[in-house]
Structure formats: structure tokens, C-alpha cells
Short mmCIF file of C-alpha atoms in Angstrom, two decimals:
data_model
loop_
_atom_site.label_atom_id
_atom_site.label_comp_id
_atom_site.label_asym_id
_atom_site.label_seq_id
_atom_site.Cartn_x
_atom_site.Cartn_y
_atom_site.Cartn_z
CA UNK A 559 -12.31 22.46 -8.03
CA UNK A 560 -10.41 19.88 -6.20
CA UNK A 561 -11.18 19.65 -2.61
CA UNK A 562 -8.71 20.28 -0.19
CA UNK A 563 -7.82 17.56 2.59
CA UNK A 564 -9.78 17.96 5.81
CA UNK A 565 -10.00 15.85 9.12
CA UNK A 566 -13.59 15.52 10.22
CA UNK A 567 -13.51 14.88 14.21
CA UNK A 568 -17.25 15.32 15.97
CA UNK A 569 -18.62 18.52 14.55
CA UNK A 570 -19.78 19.73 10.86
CA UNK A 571 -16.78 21.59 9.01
CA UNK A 572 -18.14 24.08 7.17
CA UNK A 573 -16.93 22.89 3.46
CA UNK A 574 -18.32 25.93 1.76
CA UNK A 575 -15.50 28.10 3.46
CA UNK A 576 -12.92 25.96 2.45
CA UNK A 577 -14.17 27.27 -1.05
CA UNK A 578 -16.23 24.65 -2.89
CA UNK A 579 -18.68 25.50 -4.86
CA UNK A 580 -22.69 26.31 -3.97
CA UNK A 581 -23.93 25.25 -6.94
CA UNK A 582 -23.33 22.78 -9.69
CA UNK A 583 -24.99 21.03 -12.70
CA UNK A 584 -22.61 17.47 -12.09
CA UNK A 585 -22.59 16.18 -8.66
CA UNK A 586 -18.74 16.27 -8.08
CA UNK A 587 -17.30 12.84 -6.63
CA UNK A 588 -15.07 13.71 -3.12
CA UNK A 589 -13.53 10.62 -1.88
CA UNK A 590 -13.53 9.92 1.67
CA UNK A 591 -11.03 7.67 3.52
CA UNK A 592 -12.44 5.76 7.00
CA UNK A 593 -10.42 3.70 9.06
CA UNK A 594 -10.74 0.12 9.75
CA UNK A 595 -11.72 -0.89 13.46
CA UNK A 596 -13.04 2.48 14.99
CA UNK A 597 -16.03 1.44 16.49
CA UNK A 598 -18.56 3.93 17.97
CA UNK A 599 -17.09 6.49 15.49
CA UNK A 600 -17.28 5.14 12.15
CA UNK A 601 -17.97 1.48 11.13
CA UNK A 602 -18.44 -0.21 8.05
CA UNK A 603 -21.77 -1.74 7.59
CA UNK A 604 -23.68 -2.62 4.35
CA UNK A 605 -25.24 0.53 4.55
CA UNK A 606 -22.30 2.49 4.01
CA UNK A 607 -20.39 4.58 6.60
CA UNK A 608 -21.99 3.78 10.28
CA UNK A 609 -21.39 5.39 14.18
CA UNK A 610 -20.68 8.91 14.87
CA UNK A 611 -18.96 9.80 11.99
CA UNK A 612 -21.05 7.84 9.27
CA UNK A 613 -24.07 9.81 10.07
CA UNK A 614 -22.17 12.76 10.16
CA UNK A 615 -20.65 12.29 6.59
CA UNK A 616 -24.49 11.25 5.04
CA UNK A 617 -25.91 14.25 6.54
CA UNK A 618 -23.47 16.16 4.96
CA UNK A 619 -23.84 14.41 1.60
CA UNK A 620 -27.71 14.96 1.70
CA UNK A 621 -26.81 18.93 2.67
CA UNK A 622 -24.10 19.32 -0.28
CA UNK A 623 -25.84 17.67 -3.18
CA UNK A 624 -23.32 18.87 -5.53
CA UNK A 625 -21.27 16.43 -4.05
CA UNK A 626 -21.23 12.73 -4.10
CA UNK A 627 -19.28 11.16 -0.92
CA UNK A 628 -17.91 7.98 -1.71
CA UNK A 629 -16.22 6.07 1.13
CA UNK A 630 -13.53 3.59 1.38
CA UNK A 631 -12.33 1.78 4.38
CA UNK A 632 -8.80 1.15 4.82
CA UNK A 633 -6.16 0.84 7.65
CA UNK A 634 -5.60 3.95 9.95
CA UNK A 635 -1.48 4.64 8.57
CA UNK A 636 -3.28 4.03 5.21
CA UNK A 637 -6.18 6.82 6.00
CA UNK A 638 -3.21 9.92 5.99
CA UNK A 639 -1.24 8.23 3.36
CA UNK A 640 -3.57 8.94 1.13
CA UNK A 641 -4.88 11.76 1.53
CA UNK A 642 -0.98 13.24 1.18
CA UNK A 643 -0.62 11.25 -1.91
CA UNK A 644 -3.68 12.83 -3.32
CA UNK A 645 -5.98 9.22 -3.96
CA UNK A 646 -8.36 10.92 -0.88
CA UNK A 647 -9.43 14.10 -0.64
CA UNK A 648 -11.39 13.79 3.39
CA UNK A 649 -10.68 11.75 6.17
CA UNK A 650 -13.37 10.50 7.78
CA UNK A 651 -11.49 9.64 11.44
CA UNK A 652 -11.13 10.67 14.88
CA UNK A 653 -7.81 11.92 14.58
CA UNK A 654 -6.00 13.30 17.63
CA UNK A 655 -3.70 16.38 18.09
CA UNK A 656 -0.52 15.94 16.45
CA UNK A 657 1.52 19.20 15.82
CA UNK A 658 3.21 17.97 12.27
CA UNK A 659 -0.15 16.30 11.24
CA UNK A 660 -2.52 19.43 11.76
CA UNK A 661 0.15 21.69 10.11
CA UNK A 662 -0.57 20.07 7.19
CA UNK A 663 -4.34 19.85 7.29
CA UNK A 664 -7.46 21.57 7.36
CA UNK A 665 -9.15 19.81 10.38
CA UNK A 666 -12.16 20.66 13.18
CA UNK A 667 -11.33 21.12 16.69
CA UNK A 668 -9.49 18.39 18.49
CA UNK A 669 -11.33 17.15 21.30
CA UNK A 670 -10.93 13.43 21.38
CA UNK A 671 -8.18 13.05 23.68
CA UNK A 672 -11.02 14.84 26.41
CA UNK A 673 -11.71 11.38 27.77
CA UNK A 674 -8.43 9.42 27.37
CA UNK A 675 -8.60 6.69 30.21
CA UNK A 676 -6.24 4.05 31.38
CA UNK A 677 -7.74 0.21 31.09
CA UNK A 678 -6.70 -2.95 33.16
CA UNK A 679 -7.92 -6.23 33.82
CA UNK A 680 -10.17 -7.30 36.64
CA UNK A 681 -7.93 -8.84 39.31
CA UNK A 682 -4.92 -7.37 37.31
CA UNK A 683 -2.22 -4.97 37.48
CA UNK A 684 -3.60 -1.76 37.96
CA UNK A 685 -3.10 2.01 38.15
CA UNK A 686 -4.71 5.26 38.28
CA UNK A 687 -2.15 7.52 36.57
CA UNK A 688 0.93 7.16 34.20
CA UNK A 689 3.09 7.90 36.73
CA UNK A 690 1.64 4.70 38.59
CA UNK A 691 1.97 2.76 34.77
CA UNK A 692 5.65 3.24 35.44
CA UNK A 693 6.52 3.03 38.91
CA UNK A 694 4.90 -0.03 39.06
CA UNK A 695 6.80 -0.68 35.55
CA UNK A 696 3.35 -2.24 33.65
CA UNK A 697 3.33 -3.35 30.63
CA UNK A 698 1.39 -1.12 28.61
CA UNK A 699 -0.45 -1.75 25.02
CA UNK A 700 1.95 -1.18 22.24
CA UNK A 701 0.57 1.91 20.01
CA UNK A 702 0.79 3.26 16.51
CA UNK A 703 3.21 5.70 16.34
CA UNK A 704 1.12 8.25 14.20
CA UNK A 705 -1.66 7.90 16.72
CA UNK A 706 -1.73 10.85 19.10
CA UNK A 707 -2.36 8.55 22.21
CA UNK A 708 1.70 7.44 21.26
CA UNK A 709 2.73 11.36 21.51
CA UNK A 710 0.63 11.41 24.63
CA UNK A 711 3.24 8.61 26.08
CA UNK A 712 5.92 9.98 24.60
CA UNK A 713 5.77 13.80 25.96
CA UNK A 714 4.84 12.05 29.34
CA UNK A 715 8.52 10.35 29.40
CA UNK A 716 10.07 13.18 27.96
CA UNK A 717 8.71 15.35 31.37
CA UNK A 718 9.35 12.07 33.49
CA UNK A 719 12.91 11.38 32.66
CA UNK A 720 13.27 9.42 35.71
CA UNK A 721 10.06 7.70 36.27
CA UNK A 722 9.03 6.68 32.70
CA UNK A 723 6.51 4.44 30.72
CA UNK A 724 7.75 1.50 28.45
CA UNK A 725 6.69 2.53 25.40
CA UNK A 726 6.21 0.63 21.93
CA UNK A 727 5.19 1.24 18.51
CA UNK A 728 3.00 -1.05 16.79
CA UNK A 729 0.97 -0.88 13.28
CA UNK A 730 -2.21 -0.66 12.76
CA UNK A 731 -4.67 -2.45 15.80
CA UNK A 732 -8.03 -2.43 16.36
CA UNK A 733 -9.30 -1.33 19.92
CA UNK A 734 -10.97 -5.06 20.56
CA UNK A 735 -7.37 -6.63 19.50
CA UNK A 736 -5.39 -4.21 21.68
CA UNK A 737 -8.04 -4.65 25.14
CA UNK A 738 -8.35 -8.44 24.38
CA UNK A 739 -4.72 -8.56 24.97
CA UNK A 740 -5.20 -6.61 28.70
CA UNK A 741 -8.24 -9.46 29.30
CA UNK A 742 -6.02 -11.67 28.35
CA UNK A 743 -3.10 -10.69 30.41
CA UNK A 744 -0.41 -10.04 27.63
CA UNK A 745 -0.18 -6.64 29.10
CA UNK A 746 -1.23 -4.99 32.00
CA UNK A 747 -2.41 -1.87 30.93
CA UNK A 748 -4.26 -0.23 27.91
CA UNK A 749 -4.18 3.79 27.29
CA UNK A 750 -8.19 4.54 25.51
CA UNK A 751 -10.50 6.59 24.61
CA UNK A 752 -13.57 5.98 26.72
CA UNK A 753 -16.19 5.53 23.87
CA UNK A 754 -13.86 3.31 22.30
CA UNK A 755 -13.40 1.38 25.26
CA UNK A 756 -17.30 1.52 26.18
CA UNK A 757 -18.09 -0.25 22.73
CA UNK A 758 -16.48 -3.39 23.51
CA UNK A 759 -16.45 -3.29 27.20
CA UNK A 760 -19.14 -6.20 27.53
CA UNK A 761 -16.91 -8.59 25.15
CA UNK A 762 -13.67 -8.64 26.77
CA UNK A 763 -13.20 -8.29 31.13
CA UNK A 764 -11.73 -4.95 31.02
CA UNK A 765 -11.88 -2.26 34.30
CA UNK A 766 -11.70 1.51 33.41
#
């Protein structure tokens, strides 16, 4: 039985409901997609998946064992690209809110954007709300357009017609490219999740 695309965020989805089988004589291979770059949830070490998620996904490999998990790492745009095109059948990822994207998934409760913080520079430009990011007009951080933290931006300026955040897309970027460019003053202002941003907060001269 094929297994049907799921997003696993912080918590255990129960696979058995999504009707896989309880027992079988052949462990059944399920391919699981992890993003490049996502430190404190999932990492690529030589051990196989690592952080948050990477214990997650071995504990439920040891629980299922008429399954085999077998990971790949691969960019984030890459991640949901396949698993619509069928080569994945999981994401492994930390994937936001995004009304098109969970219409189309099976996925566990969204609760990543709970600690979404804005990140400056020590001695830099800073502010304590979007609607300070765009009064004072900072530059902020470009961001992947099918990362939720981009629709979080984007509904802002659609409420703030008159006040609103220069906002722009990039591809894939790893959270210690995107806050070395705040250290390093090529923009004023990064929008973060705050484990992501406690990860690498000793490497680069960031202020939450």
C-alpha cells in the first residue's frame, strides 16, 4: 500500500490511521524527504537524520518495523516537489501554515510559527514589530516564497496598505546564510523562528 504524503512538524502522526498496514512479512521502504540547512530540527549527520525531527523519524522507524525509513536530504522547494511528483512519500520538515499547501496534505498541527521573532544586529537598525520594520523602511531578509514566514509578510502588507514591509522572494537559504547577512549589515532585519535563530546565535552577532 503506498503511503500517502504527510508533513511531520513536532509531534508523532499516528501512521496507522492514515491506513498502513500493522503487520507485514517485507519491511516496506517509505522514503522520507529532509531539508537542507534546518538546524535544531533536522540535520544531516553520518548517523542519519539528526535534531528534533531525526529522532523523531528513528523512533518511529524502530516503532513501525514493517517499515524501513530511508532519508534523503535535499533543498527545502525540492522537499514538496517531490513529494507531489510522487519520488517521496513523507516530509520530514518544519513546515509552516500555508492554506494551498495543507489542502493538499496530510500534516500534524502547525505550531511553528508560535515563536516567530524579528532579528537585528547589535548596534544596528532595529525594531520591535513589523509595523516598526516599515516605518522605519528596514531592509528585511529576502524569503522563499513557499515558506510560510513569506505569507506571514505578505498578509501583514495586505492589512497595512499604507505602512508596509519591503518584501522579497528568494530561493532556497539556510538560516546561518540569511542572519550572517543581518551581522553583516546587508540587511537590517531578519524575520525567525527562535530555535532556529538560537542554534547559530553564538556564530554570527545577532540581537533577538
Amino acid at each position: 500500500m503506498k503511503l500517502k504524503n504527510i508533513i511531520l512538524t513536532f509531534a508523532v502522526t499516528g501512521l496507522a490511521s492514515l491506513g498502513l498496514a500493522t503487520t507485514s512479512h517485507a519491511a516496506t521502504t517509505v522514503t522520507v524527504a529532509a531539508p537542507n540547512g534546518n538546524s535544531a530540527y533536522v540535520t544531516n549527520t553520518d548517523k542519519g537524520p539528526g535534531g528534533y525531527l531525526g529522532a523523531l523519524i528513528k523512533k518511529i522507524d524502530q516503532d513501525l518495523p514493517q517499515y524501513k525509513f530511508k532519508t534523503t536530504f535535499t533543498s527545502q522547494n525540492a522537499v514538496f516537489a517531490g513529494l507531489q511528483s510522487g519520488k517521496y512519500d513523507v516530509a520530514l520538515n518544519n513546515s509552516w501554515y500555508n492554506k494551498e499547501r495543507f489542502a493538499n496534505y496530510y500534516h500534524t498541527r502547525a505550531i511553528g510559527l508560535d515563536d516567530l521573532r524579528l532579528v537585528y544586529r547589535k548596534g544596528g537598525k532595529s525594531a520591535n514589530s513589523l509595523a516598526e520594520v516599515a516605518k522605519k523602511n528596514l531592509k528585511l531578509v529576502p524569503v522563499s516564497t513557499d515558506d510560510a514566514r513569506y505569507s506571514v509578510i505578505e498578509n501583514y502588507n495586505k492589512s497595512h496598505p499604507k505602512n508596509k514591509i519591503n518584501l522579497k522572494a528568494i530561493g532556497d537559504q539556510s538560516s546561518a546564510d540569511a542572519l550572517k547577512e543581518v551581522a553583516d549589515g546587508q540587511y537590517d532585519v531578519a524575520i525567525y523562528p527562535y530555535p532556529s535563530y538560537k542554534q547559530i546565535a553564538n556564530t554570527v552577532e545577532e540581537k533577538n
